[in-house]
Amino acid sequence: MPMTRSLRMGTPGIKVLMPALSPTMEEGNIVKWLKKEGETVTAGDALCEIETDKAVVTMESSDDGVLAKILVEEGSKNVRLGSLICLLVEEGQDWKQVEIPADGSDPSSLAPPAPVLTSTPAGPSVLFPPKLDREPGKLLVRLSPAARNIVETHGLDPSNITPSGPRGIFTKEDALKLLQEKHKGKPSELKPVVSPALPQPTAVPSASQATAVTSAYPRPAVPLVSTPGQPAAPGTFTEIPASNIRRVIAKRLTESKTTIPHAYAVADCDIDAILRLRKELAKDDIKVSVNDFIIKATAVTLKQMPDVNVTWDGEVCRQLHSIDISIAVATDRGLITPIIKDAAAKGIKEIAASAKALAKKARDGKLLPEEYQGGSFSISNLGMFGVNDFTAVINPPQACILAVGRARAELKIVEDEEGNEKLKQHQLMTVTLSSDGRVVDDGLASKFLETLKANIENPMRLALC
């Protein structure tokens, strides 16, 4: 945790800065302070919880002292790396007299705050009509009350003359001049209406209000009350602020799809043998899922084909010695991929326990950085949601990701012991491999998928590797 000492007069303070808690972290949110001002802090004590681009991580103190001043309150968002978040003082010193550095309240250290959307109490919502007059294809014109009356009475077009009033207002004199030219039968010279930039209306008229207005230049009306059950006016929306995790996911997915040449290969795997083995293990009170077998089969296949256990850093291809499987877990904050380390060396039961524990920590936002950073191969399983098959986006710098669909029953023609053909029901599962064509070519990807299919359909082979 970055810390420096203040040299200004007064009680000397120890600066505590926003640390980098993940390789891709650029800013963080202060979720909760775990210490209060005036409390003693020992090296290793938890100071606060910080939401990074990956998870909520506990920040620990690297020094002893007393928490003198919290400079970034709970709930603060988009706090940039290196920003001053609190001050410590040494034990025995007057923490209430700590000297706050000049940069302690520097607003430039924080990212611009997101627009705050206020909500009104429950009840009828009031919509105010815009004060600007607009007609399709016409420029915006602001009319004085007297000018509005003349324009509406005589059907004049105020966009045919340049307003002479202050701030571009179309005055009564402008309306009379336009009316005089109309009576003379002389078409006015079309001139662009130049008006200062005006703020956009803060509310959108409802559909019923829009139909009630028939004049091209309506007078300001009494605010209308929206009718319950009416559809929202076109163009209205609710802005949902994006968390750090959501922004990073959007950025990385865009980079992946625009910079990585994705190639896809699909295979249908017969999982009857896995289902039979699961039943046998259940008799001994060993509970494992089909996905646990998929993780183990993938790890074994990577061990058999190390050329696929690679990453690409933009310059060179790196073949990894450890087989670390990233498993995609959906959380309220977004998708995160905790890692089962050295999966090829683990048994099915150990993989099942690790996957369950990591998934719970991911959903609770309690993953440690080392539990989700890295990985050599990713697996995303949507079978539990009834999805037959799909294609997944590669998680760089990894070279591959496996998309797993649901198990489904299909009839297949087989031969019995006597050579007679008959129909038999099988449980099939579709897996789709997305691979980086720069390091895993089509031939290697096809061979990998063929080997993986064989390992899935013969799960007893997994115990031999």
GROMACS .gro file of C-alpha atoms in nm:
model
  465
    1MET     CA    1   0.000   0.000   0.000
    2PRO     CA    2   0.163   0.329  -0.107
    3MET     CA    3   0.241   0.558   0.188
    4THR     CA    4   0.448   0.880   0.215
    5ARG     CA    5   0.499   1.124   0.500
    6SER     CA    6   0.375   1.484   0.498
    7LEU     CA    7   0.647   1.745   0.565
    8ARG     CA    8   0.415   2.035   0.650
    9MET     CA    9   0.391   2.196   0.995
   10GLY     CA   10   0.161   2.044   1.255
   11THR     CA   11   0.118   1.683   1.354
   12PRO     CA   12   0.302   1.489   1.082
   13GLY     CA   13   0.073   1.263   0.886
   14ILE     CA   14   0.128   0.942   0.694
   15LYS     CA   15  -0.042   0.957   0.356
   16VAL     CA   16  -0.243   0.651   0.254
   17LEU     CA   17  -0.301   0.641  -0.122
   18MET     CA   18  -0.541   0.444  -0.338
   19PRO     CA   19  -0.342   0.129  -0.429
   20ALA     CA   20  -0.346  -0.081  -0.744
   21LEU     CA   21  -0.523  -0.398  -0.633
   22SER     CA   22  -0.533  -0.561  -0.978
   23PRO     CA   23  -0.319  -0.533  -1.292
   24THR     CA   24  -0.598  -0.364  -1.491
   25MET     CA   25  -0.726  -0.139  -1.213
   26GLU     CA   26  -0.730   0.233  -1.297
   27GLU     CA   27  -0.973   0.355  -1.031
   28GLY     CA   28  -1.170   0.213  -0.742
   29ASN     CA   29  -1.475   0.273  -0.522
   30ILE     CA   30  -1.459   0.305  -0.143
   31VAL     CA   31  -1.723   0.056  -0.029
   32LYS     CA   32  -1.676   0.068   0.348
   33TRP     CA   33  -1.429   0.198   0.606
   34LEU     CA   34  -1.345  -0.072   0.861
   35LYS     CA   35  -1.167   0.171   1.097
   36LYS     CA   36  -1.293   0.497   1.244
   37GLU     CA   37  -1.102   0.819   1.299
   38GLY     CA   38  -0.909   0.798   1.625
   39GLU     CA   39  -0.881   0.418   1.621
   40THR     CA   40  -0.542   0.249   1.656
   41VAL     CA   41  -0.417   0.076   1.344
   42THR     CA   42  -0.159  -0.203   1.337
   43ALA     CA   43   0.027  -0.318   1.028
   44GLY     CA   44  -0.188  -0.583   0.861
   45ASP     CA   45  -0.517  -0.445   0.996
   46ALA     CA   46  -0.800  -0.405   0.747
   47LEU     CA   47  -0.853  -0.035   0.674
   48CYS     CA   48  -1.133  -0.036   0.419
   49GLU     CA   49  -1.306  -0.233   0.145
   50ILE     CA   50  -1.237  -0.120  -0.212
   51GLU     CA   51  -1.431  -0.223  -0.521
   52THR     CA   52  -1.183  -0.277  -0.801
   53ASP     CA   53  -1.248  -0.367  -1.164
   54LYS     CA   54  -1.266  -0.732  -1.056
   55ALA     CA   55  -1.404  -0.764  -0.703
   56VAL     CA   56  -1.436  -0.605  -0.360
   57VAL     CA   57  -1.093  -0.630  -0.194
   58THR     CA   58  -0.994  -0.551   0.164
   59MET     CA   59  -0.711  -0.296   0.186
   60GLU     CA   60  -0.467  -0.358   0.471
   61SER     CA   61  -0.248  -0.109   0.650
   62SER     CA   62   0.128  -0.141   0.607
   63ASP     CA   63   0.213   0.076   0.907
   64ASP     CA   64   0.128   0.121   1.276
   65GLY     CA   65  -0.041   0.433   1.402
   66VAL     CA   66  -0.376   0.603   1.452
   67LEU     CA   67  -0.630   0.675   1.178
   68ALA     CA   68  -0.638   1.056   1.196
   69LYS     CA   69  -0.845   1.167   0.898
   70ILE     CA   70  -1.062   0.995   0.637
   71LEU     CA   71  -1.044   1.208   0.323
   72VAL     CA   72  -1.255   0.992   0.089
   73GLU     CA   73  -1.586   0.889   0.243
   74GLU     CA   74  -1.774   0.562   0.206
   75GLY     CA   75  -1.958   0.535  -0.123
   76SER     CA   76  -1.708   0.751  -0.313
   77LYS     CA   77  -1.673   0.625  -0.667
   78ASN     CA   78  -1.410   0.643  -0.941
   79VAL     CA   79  -1.123   0.729  -0.706
   80ARG     CA   80  -0.810   0.721  -0.921
   81LEU     CA   81  -0.493   0.533  -0.836
   82GLY     CA   82  -0.255   0.734  -0.620
   83SER     CA   83  -0.532   0.955  -0.478
   84LEU     CA   84  -0.499   1.042  -0.109
   85ILE     CA   85  -0.774   0.861   0.081
   86CYS     CA   86  -0.675   0.896   0.448
   87LEU     CA   87  -0.404   1.006   0.692
   88LEU     CA   88  -0.240   0.819   0.980
   89VAL     CA   89  -0.030   0.961   1.263
   90GLU     CA   90   0.215   0.785   1.488
   91GLU     CA   91   0.091   0.661   1.822
   92GLY     CA   92   0.111   0.918   2.099
   93GLN     CA   93   0.065   1.214   1.867
   94ASP     CA   94  -0.245   1.435   1.860
   95TRP     CA   95  -0.440   1.284   1.574
   96LYS     CA   96  -0.700   1.563   1.587
   97GLN     CA   97  -0.434   1.818   1.487
   98VAL     CA   98  -0.307   1.625   1.186
   99GLU     CA   99  -0.195   1.855   0.906
  100ILE     CA  100  -0.399   1.792   0.590
  101PRO     CA  101  -0.181   1.832   0.278
  102ALA     CA  102  -0.280   2.084   0.015
  103ASP     CA  103  -0.353   1.802  -0.228
  104GLY     CA  104  -0.575   1.625   0.022
  105SER     CA  105  -0.888   1.778  -0.122
  106ASP     CA  106  -0.770   1.814  -0.479
  107PRO     CA  107  -1.075   1.741  -0.693
  108SER     CA  108  -0.853   1.647  -0.987
  109SER     CA  109  -0.767   1.323  -0.809
  110LEU     CA  110  -1.121   1.205  -0.858
  111ALA     CA  111  -1.284   1.116  -1.185
  112PRO     CA  112  -1.573   1.343  -1.285
  113PRO     CA  113  -1.883   1.232  -1.094
  114ALA     CA  114  -2.161   1.063  -1.284
  115PRO     CA  115  -2.477   1.266  -1.337
  116VAL     CA  116  -2.712   1.227  -1.042
  117LEU     CA  117  -3.065   1.131  -1.136
  118THR     CA  118  -3.319   1.233  -0.872
  119SER     CA  119  -3.645   1.050  -0.834
  120THR     CA  120  -3.972   1.204  -0.721
  121PRO     CA  121  -4.190   1.047  -0.449
  122ALA     CA  122  -4.448   0.792  -0.549
  123GLY     CA  123  -4.751   0.954  -0.701
  124PRO     CA  124  -4.859   1.124  -1.022
  125SER     CA  125  -4.559   1.246  -1.218
  126VAL     CA  126  -4.570   1.599  -1.361
  127LEU     CA  127  -4.434   1.670  -1.706
  128PHE     CA  128  -4.356   2.029  -1.810
  129PRO     CA  129  -4.391   2.121  -2.175
  130PRO     CA  130  -4.081   2.267  -2.337
  131LYS     CA  131  -4.062   2.642  -2.359
  132LEU     CA  132  -3.911   2.634  -2.706
  133ASP     CA  133  -4.124   2.640  -3.020
  134ARG     CA  134  -4.032   2.382  -3.277
  135GLU     CA  135  -4.186   2.279  -3.605
  136PRO     CA  136  -4.048   1.987  -3.810
  137GLY     CA  137  -3.782   2.116  -4.048
  138LYS     CA  138  -3.774   2.463  -3.883
  139LEU     CA  139  -3.514   2.628  -3.665
  140LEU     CA  140  -3.585   2.698  -3.300
  141VAL     CA  141  -3.756   3.039  -3.250
  142ARG     CA  142  -3.834   3.204  -2.919
  143LEU     CA  143  -4.142   3.430  -2.939
  144SER     CA  144  -4.249   3.713  -2.712
  145PRO     CA  145  -4.616   3.686  -2.600
  146ALA     CA  146  -4.728   3.968  -2.832
  147ALA     CA  147  -4.537   3.828  -3.126
  148ARG     CA  148  -4.682   3.483  -3.061
  149ASN     CA  149  -5.037   3.622  -3.081
  150ILE     CA  150  -4.971   3.796  -3.415
  151VAL     CA  151  -4.797   3.491  -3.563
  152GLU     CA  152  -5.078   3.254  -3.464
  153THR     CA  153  -5.355   3.490  -3.575
  154HIS     CA  154  -5.216   3.556  -3.922
  155GLY     CA  155  -5.041   3.222  -3.983
  156LEU     CA  156  -4.696   3.375  -4.022
  157ASP     CA  157  -4.365   3.186  -4.036
  158PRO     CA  158  -4.115   3.357  -3.798
  159SER     CA  159  -3.823   3.160  -3.939
  160ASN     CA  160  -3.834   3.385  -4.249
  161ILE     CA  161  -3.688   3.683  -4.066
  162THR     CA  162  -3.397   3.738  -3.831
  163PRO     CA  163  -3.519   3.814  -3.473
  164SER     CA  164  -3.413   4.155  -3.346
  165GLY     CA  165  -3.477   4.103  -2.976
  166PRO     CA  166  -3.218   4.027  -2.709
  167ARG     CA  167  -3.086   3.670  -2.701
  168GLY     CA  168  -3.254   3.596  -3.033
  169ILE     CA  169  -3.614   3.661  -2.921
  170PHE     CA  170  -3.872   3.723  -3.197
  171THR     CA  171  -4.039   4.051  -3.090
  172LYS     CA  172  -4.372   4.220  -3.165
  173GLU     CA  173  -4.192   4.458  -3.404
  174ASP     CA  174  -4.052   4.158  -3.596
  175ALA     CA  175  -4.402   4.010  -3.624
  176LEU     CA  176  -4.552   4.341  -3.750
  177LYS     CA  177  -4.273   4.375  -4.006
  178LEU     CA  178  -4.336   4.022  -4.128
  179LEU     CA  179  -4.712   4.090  -4.147
  180GLN     CA  180  -4.653   4.412  -4.342
  181GLU     CA  181  -4.438   4.231  -4.598
  182LYS     CA  182  -4.704   3.964  -4.630
  183HIS     CA  183  -4.972   4.226  -4.708
  184LYS     CA  184  -4.747   4.388  -4.969
  185GLY     CA  185  -4.715   4.048  -5.134
  186LYS     CA  186  -4.335   4.059  -5.114
  187PRO     CA  187  -4.180   3.736  -5.004
  188SER     CA  188  -3.931   3.795  -4.727
  189GLU     CA  189  -3.572   3.712  -4.786
  190LEU     CA  190  -3.500   3.389  -4.610
  191LYS     CA  191  -3.239   3.444  -4.344
  192PRO     CA  192  -3.098   3.194  -4.099
  193VAL     CA  193  -3.216   3.244  -3.747
  194VAL     CA  194  -2.917   3.280  -3.520
  195SER     CA  195  -2.992   3.210  -3.158
  196PRO     CA  196  -2.763   3.128  -2.870
  197ALA     CA  197  -2.715   2.767  -2.762
  198LEU     CA  198  -3.001   2.673  -2.537
  199PRO     CA  199  -3.019   2.391  -2.281
  200GLN     CA  200  -3.220   2.088  -2.383
  201PRO     CA  201  -3.562   2.046  -2.221
  202THR     CA  202  -3.542   1.851  -1.897
  203ALA     CA  203  -3.867   1.665  -1.957
  204VAL     CA  204  -4.037   1.508  -2.255
  205PRO     CA  205  -4.404   1.587  -2.328
  206SER     CA  206  -4.633   1.290  -2.295
  207ALA     CA  207  -4.813   1.143  -2.593
  208SER     CA  208  -5.148   1.283  -2.479
  209GLN     CA  209  -4.997   1.628  -2.436
  210ALA     CA  210  -4.840   1.621  -2.781
  211THR     CA  211  -5.172   1.541  -2.948
  212ALA     CA  212  -5.354   1.813  -2.754
  213VAL     CA  213  -5.127   2.084  -2.901
  214THR     CA  214  -5.249   2.190  -3.244
  215SER     CA  215  -5.084   2.530  -3.281
  216ALA     CA  216  -4.744   2.554  -3.445
  217TYR     CA  217  -4.635   2.793  -3.169
  218PRO     CA  218  -4.824   2.690  -2.854
  219ARG     CA  219  -4.842   2.906  -2.546
  220PRO     CA  220  -4.695   2.759  -2.226
  221ALA     CA  221  -4.961   2.532  -2.081
  222VAL     CA  222  -5.042   2.434  -1.725
  223PRO     CA  223  -4.825   2.132  -1.634
  224LEU     CA  224  -5.010   1.813  -1.722
  225VAL     CA  225  -5.031   1.511  -1.496
  226SER     CA  226  -4.928   1.184  -1.659
  227THR     CA  227  -5.197   0.919  -1.690
  228PRO     CA  228  -5.120   0.588  -1.515
  229GLY     CA  229  -5.090   0.300  -1.760
  230GLN     CA  230  -4.985   0.517  -2.050
  231PRO     CA  231  -4.670   0.405  -2.235
  232ALA     CA  232  -4.355   0.609  -2.183
  233ALA     CA  233  -4.298   0.894  -2.422
  234PRO     CA  234  -4.063   0.810  -2.710
  235GLY     CA  235  -3.700   0.882  -2.634
  236THR     CA  236  -3.727   0.859  -2.254
  237PHE     CA  237  -3.487   0.635  -2.065
  238THR     CA  238  -3.337   0.558  -1.726
  239GLU     CA  239  -2.963   0.597  -1.691
  240ILE     CA  240  -2.797   0.317  -1.491
  241PRO     CA  241  -2.447   0.402  -1.367
  242ALA     CA  242  -2.188   0.139  -1.463
  243SER     CA  243  -1.971  -0.013  -1.193
  244ASN     CA  244  -1.596  -0.041  -1.232
  245ILE     CA  245  -1.636  -0.411  -1.311
  246ARG     CA  246  -1.895  -0.344  -1.584
  247ARG     CA  247  -1.677  -0.078  -1.747
  248VAL     CA  248  -1.370  -0.304  -1.749
  249ILE     CA  249  -1.572  -0.597  -1.886
  250ALA     CA  250  -1.704  -0.377  -2.167
  251LYS     CA  251  -1.355  -0.252  -2.246
  252ARG     CA  252  -1.193  -0.597  -2.246
  253LEU     CA  253  -1.469  -0.762  -2.449
  254THR     CA  254  -1.444  -0.488  -2.711
  255GLU     CA  255  -1.065  -0.525  -2.726
  256SER     CA  256  -1.099  -0.903  -2.753
  257LYS     CA  257  -1.348  -0.900  -3.039
  258THR     CA  258  -1.168  -0.626  -3.231
  259THR     CA  259  -0.807  -0.743  -3.188
  260ILE     CA  260  -0.824  -1.124  -3.165
  261PRO     CA  261  -0.899  -1.331  -3.478
  262HIS     CA  262  -1.157  -1.566  -3.327
  263ALA     CA  263  -1.198  -1.911  -3.484
  264TYR     CA  264  -1.470  -2.156  -3.379
  265ALA     CA  265  -1.504  -2.535  -3.372
  266VAL     CA  266  -1.806  -2.732  -3.248
  267ALA     CA  267  -1.848  -3.092  -3.127
  268ASP     CA  268  -2.131  -3.299  -2.978
  269CYS     CA  269  -2.019  -3.514  -2.685
  270ASP     CA  270  -2.198  -3.820  -2.551
  271ILE     CA  271  -2.210  -3.782  -2.172
  272ASP     CA  272  -2.390  -4.109  -2.086
  273ALA     CA  273  -2.072  -4.248  -1.926
  274ILE     CA  274  -2.031  -3.934  -1.711
  275LEU     CA  275  -2.392  -3.956  -1.592
  276ARG     CA  276  -2.349  -4.325  -1.499
  277LEU     CA  277  -2.027  -4.247  -1.310
  278ARG     CA  278  -2.199  -3.961  -1.124
  279LYS     CA  279  -2.465  -4.204  -1.000
  280GLU     CA  280  -2.201  -4.446  -0.876
  281LEU     CA  281  -2.015  -4.171  -0.692
  282ALA     CA  282  -2.341  -4.045  -0.540
  283LYS     CA  283  -2.385  -4.385  -0.373
  284ASP     CA  284  -2.066  -4.311  -0.178
  285ASP     CA  285  -2.196  -3.960  -0.097
  286ILE     CA  286  -1.956  -3.797  -0.344
  287LYS     CA  287  -2.143  -3.514  -0.513
  288VAL     CA  288  -1.992  -3.383  -0.835
  289SER     CA  289  -2.146  -3.202  -1.132
  290VAL     CA  290  -2.111  -3.259  -1.504
  291ASN     CA  291  -1.921  -2.930  -1.518
  292ASP     CA  292  -1.661  -3.070  -1.276
  293PHE     CA  293  -1.597  -3.352  -1.523
  294ILE     CA  294  -1.570  -3.097  -1.806
  295ILE     CA  295  -1.307  -2.903  -1.609
  296LYS     CA  296  -1.109  -3.216  -1.540
  297ALA     CA  297  -1.136  -3.341  -1.900
  298THR     CA  298  -1.023  -3.001  -2.032
  299ALA     CA  299  -0.724  -2.994  -1.795
  300VAL     CA  300  -0.621  -3.345  -1.897
  301THR     CA  301  -0.654  -3.257  -2.265
  302LEU     CA  302  -0.434  -2.950  -2.214
  303LYS     CA  303  -0.175  -3.173  -2.044
  304GLN     CA  304  -0.185  -3.403  -2.346
  305MET     CA  305  -0.165  -3.108  -2.586
  306PRO     CA  306   0.052  -2.837  -2.422
  307ASP     CA  307   0.059  -2.634  -2.745
  308VAL     CA  308  -0.293  -2.516  -2.659
  309ASN     CA  309  -0.203  -2.416  -2.302
  310VAL     CA  310  -0.062  -2.085  -2.424
  311THR     CA  311  -0.110  -1.709  -2.401
  312TRP     CA  312  -0.032  -1.426  -2.643
  313ASP     CA  313   0.108  -1.098  -2.507
  314GLY     CA  314   0.106  -0.910  -2.836
  315GLU     CA  315   0.462  -1.000  -2.930
  316VAL     CA  316   0.533  -1.362  -2.841
  317CYS     CA  317   0.348  -1.682  -2.759
  318ARG     CA  318   0.406  -1.822  -2.410
  319GLN     CA  319   0.352  -2.189  -2.334
  320LEU     CA  320   0.250  -2.215  -1.969
  321HIS     CA  321   0.378  -2.495  -1.747
  322SER     CA  322   0.083  -2.483  -1.508
  323ILE     CA  323  -0.268  -2.571  -1.621
  324ASP     CA  324  -0.494  -2.315  -1.453
  325ILE     CA  325  -0.860  -2.327  -1.557
  326SER     CA  326  -1.067  -2.007  -1.535
  327ILE     CA  327  -1.437  -2.076  -1.477
  328ALA     CA  328  -1.688  -1.805  -1.569
  329VAL     CA  329  -1.918  -1.709  -1.281
  330ALA     CA  330  -2.208  -1.466  -1.327
  331THR     CA  331  -2.253  -1.219  -1.039
  332ASP     CA  332  -2.465  -0.911  -0.978
  333ARG     CA  333  -2.157  -0.699  -1.051
  334GLY     CA  334  -2.077  -0.876  -1.377
  335LEU     CA  335  -1.891  -1.180  -1.506
  336ILE     CA  336  -1.574  -1.286  -1.324
  337THR     CA  337  -1.345  -1.585  -1.381
  338PRO     CA  338  -1.198  -1.739  -1.064
  339ILE     CA  339  -0.919  -1.989  -1.128
  340ILE     CA  340  -0.877  -2.355  -1.035
  341LYS     CA  341  -0.498  -2.381  -1.010
  342ASP     CA  342  -0.313  -2.687  -1.141
  343ALA     CA  343  -0.643  -2.850  -1.235
  344ALA     CA  344  -0.480  -3.147  -1.416
  345ALA     CA  345  -0.326  -3.266  -1.089
  346LYS     CA  346  -0.651  -3.246  -0.894
  347GLY     CA  347  -0.913  -3.519  -0.864
  348ILE     CA  348  -1.280  -3.471  -0.953
  349LYS     CA  349  -1.381  -3.438  -0.588
  350GLU     CA  350  -1.117  -3.171  -0.521
  351ILE     CA  351  -1.214  -2.981  -0.836
  352ALA     CA  352  -1.581  -2.988  -0.729
  353ALA     CA  353  -1.496  -2.845  -0.385
  354SER     CA  354  -1.272  -2.574  -0.533
  355ALA     CA  355  -1.527  -2.471  -0.797
  356LYS     CA  356  -1.806  -2.445  -0.537
  357ALA     CA  357  -1.596  -2.239  -0.294
  358LEU     CA  358  -1.466  -2.002  -0.564
  359ALA     CA  359  -1.813  -1.947  -0.711
  360LYS     CA  360  -1.950  -1.852  -0.367
  361LYS     CA  361  -1.664  -1.611  -0.301
  362ALA     CA  362  -1.715  -1.458  -0.646
  363ARG     CA  363  -2.086  -1.395  -0.586
  364ASP     CA  364  -2.010  -1.250  -0.241
  365GLY     CA  365  -1.740  -1.024  -0.390
  366LYS     CA  366  -1.474  -1.177  -0.162
  367LEU     CA  367  -1.227  -1.314  -0.417
  368LEU     CA  368  -0.862  -1.233  -0.353
  369PRO     CA  369  -0.663  -1.094  -0.649
  370GLU     CA  370  -0.459  -1.413  -0.682
  371GLU     CA  371  -0.783  -1.612  -0.714
  372TYR     CA  372  -0.893  -1.444  -1.038
  373GLN     CA  373  -0.575  -1.306  -1.198
  374GLY     CA  374  -0.403  -1.520  -1.459
  375GLY     CA  375  -0.533  -1.851  -1.589
  376SER     CA  376  -0.439  -2.038  -1.905
  377PHE     CA  377  -0.779  -2.156  -2.039
  378SER     CA  378  -1.140  -2.051  -1.971
  379ILE     CA  379  -1.466  -2.247  -1.952
  380SER     CA  380  -1.813  -2.090  -1.968
  381ASN     CA  381  -2.112  -2.317  -1.903
  382LEU     CA  382  -2.468  -2.196  -1.974
  383GLY     CA  383  -2.620  -2.543  -1.976
  384MET     CA  384  -2.795  -2.484  -1.644
  385PHE     CA  385  -2.991  -2.202  -1.814
  386GLY     CA  386  -3.125  -2.433  -2.086
  387VAL     CA  387  -2.890  -2.302  -2.358
  388ASN     CA  388  -2.814  -2.565  -2.625
  389ASP     CA  389  -2.496  -2.404  -2.759
  390PHE     CA  390  -2.327  -2.065  -2.787
  391THR     CA  391  -1.995  -1.904  -2.869
  392ALA     CA  392  -1.788  -1.732  -2.600
  393VAL     CA  393  -1.545  -1.440  -2.627
  394ILE     CA  394  -1.178  -1.515  -2.556
  395ASN     CA  395  -1.040  -1.372  -2.232
  396PRO     CA  396  -0.701  -1.221  -2.329
  397PRO     CA  397  -0.416  -1.297  -2.299
  398GLN     CA  398  -0.553  -1.654  -2.302
  399ALA     CA  399  -0.579  -1.824  -2.639
  400CYS     CA  400  -0.897  -2.031  -2.592
  401ILE     CA  401  -1.232  -2.050  -2.420
  402LEU     CA  402  -1.474  -2.344  -2.418
  403ALA     CA  403  -1.850  -2.276  -2.430
  404VAL     CA  404  -2.059  -2.561  -2.283
  405GLY     CA  405  -2.429  -2.612  -2.356
  406ARG     CA  406  -2.697  -2.822  -2.185
  407ALA     CA  407  -2.740  -3.197  -2.197
  408ARG     CA  408  -3.019  -3.306  -2.429
  409ALA     CA  409  -3.168  -3.642  -2.520
  410GLU     CA  410  -3.138  -3.761  -2.881
  411LEU     CA  411  -3.205  -4.089  -3.057
  412LYS     CA  412  -2.916  -4.265  -3.223
  413ILE     CA  413  -2.894  -4.578  -3.438
  414VAL     CA  414  -2.669  -4.840  -3.277
  415GLU     CA  415  -2.593  -5.208  -3.334
  416ASP     CA  416  -2.660  -5.471  -3.073
  417GLU     CA  417  -2.437  -5.773  -3.003
  418GLU     CA  418  -2.600  -5.960  -3.288
  419GLY     CA  419  -2.539  -5.682  -3.538
  420ASN     CA  420  -2.898  -5.565  -3.554
  421GLU     CA  421  -2.962  -5.191  -3.576
  422LYS     CA  422  -3.189  -5.026  -3.324
  423LEU     CA  423  -3.268  -4.683  -3.186
  424LYS     CA  424  -3.118  -4.586  -2.852
  425GLN     CA  425  -3.148  -4.264  -2.656
  426HIS     CA  426  -2.825  -4.078  -2.577
  427GLN     CA  427  -2.750  -3.765  -2.374
  428LEU     CA  428  -2.554  -3.527  -2.592
  429MET     CA  429  -2.387  -3.200  -2.502
  430THR     CA  430  -2.253  -2.940  -2.746
  431VAL     CA  431  -1.918  -2.775  -2.676
  432THR     CA  432  -1.783  -2.484  -2.882
  433LEU     CA  433  -1.416  -2.390  -2.879
  434SER     CA  434  -1.323  -2.027  -2.948
  435SER     CA  435  -0.952  -2.005  -3.030
  436ASP     CA  436  -0.705  -1.730  -3.114
  437GLY     CA  437  -0.597  -1.796  -3.471
  438ARG     CA  438  -0.260  -1.631  -3.410
  439VAL     CA  439  -0.140  -1.908  -3.178
  440VAL     CA  440  -0.391  -2.195  -3.219
  441ASP     CA  441  -0.458  -2.267  -3.585
  442ASP     CA  442  -0.763  -2.454  -3.713
  443GLY     CA  443  -0.583  -2.788  -3.731
  444LEU     CA  444  -0.461  -2.769  -3.371
  445ALA     CA  445  -0.803  -2.653  -3.250
  446SER     CA  446  -0.976  -2.942  -3.429
  447LYS     CA  447  -0.736  -3.196  -3.283
  448PHE     CA  448  -0.780  -3.050  -2.936
  449LEU     CA  449  -1.160  -3.074  -2.964
  450GLU     CA  450  -1.134  -3.433  -3.090
  451THR     CA  451  -0.917  -3.531  -2.792
  452LEU     CA  452  -1.143  -3.347  -2.548
  453LYS     CA  453  -1.448  -3.529  -2.687
  454ALA     CA  454  -1.276  -3.865  -2.637
  455ASN     CA  455  -1.185  -3.776  -2.276
  456ILE     CA  456  -1.541  -3.664  -2.197
  457GLU     CA  457  -1.697  -3.976  -2.345
  458ASN     CA  458  -1.451  -4.202  -2.158
  459PRO     CA  459  -1.427  -4.045  -1.810
  460MET     CA  460  -1.236  -4.341  -1.666
  461ARG     CA  461  -0.938  -4.224  -1.870
  462LEU     CA  462  -0.926  -3.907  -1.662
  463ALA     CA  463  -0.809  -4.102  -1.358
  464LEU     CA  464  -0.504  -4.225  -1.552
  465CYS     CA  465  -0.368  -3.876  -1.620
   0.00000   0.00000   0.00000
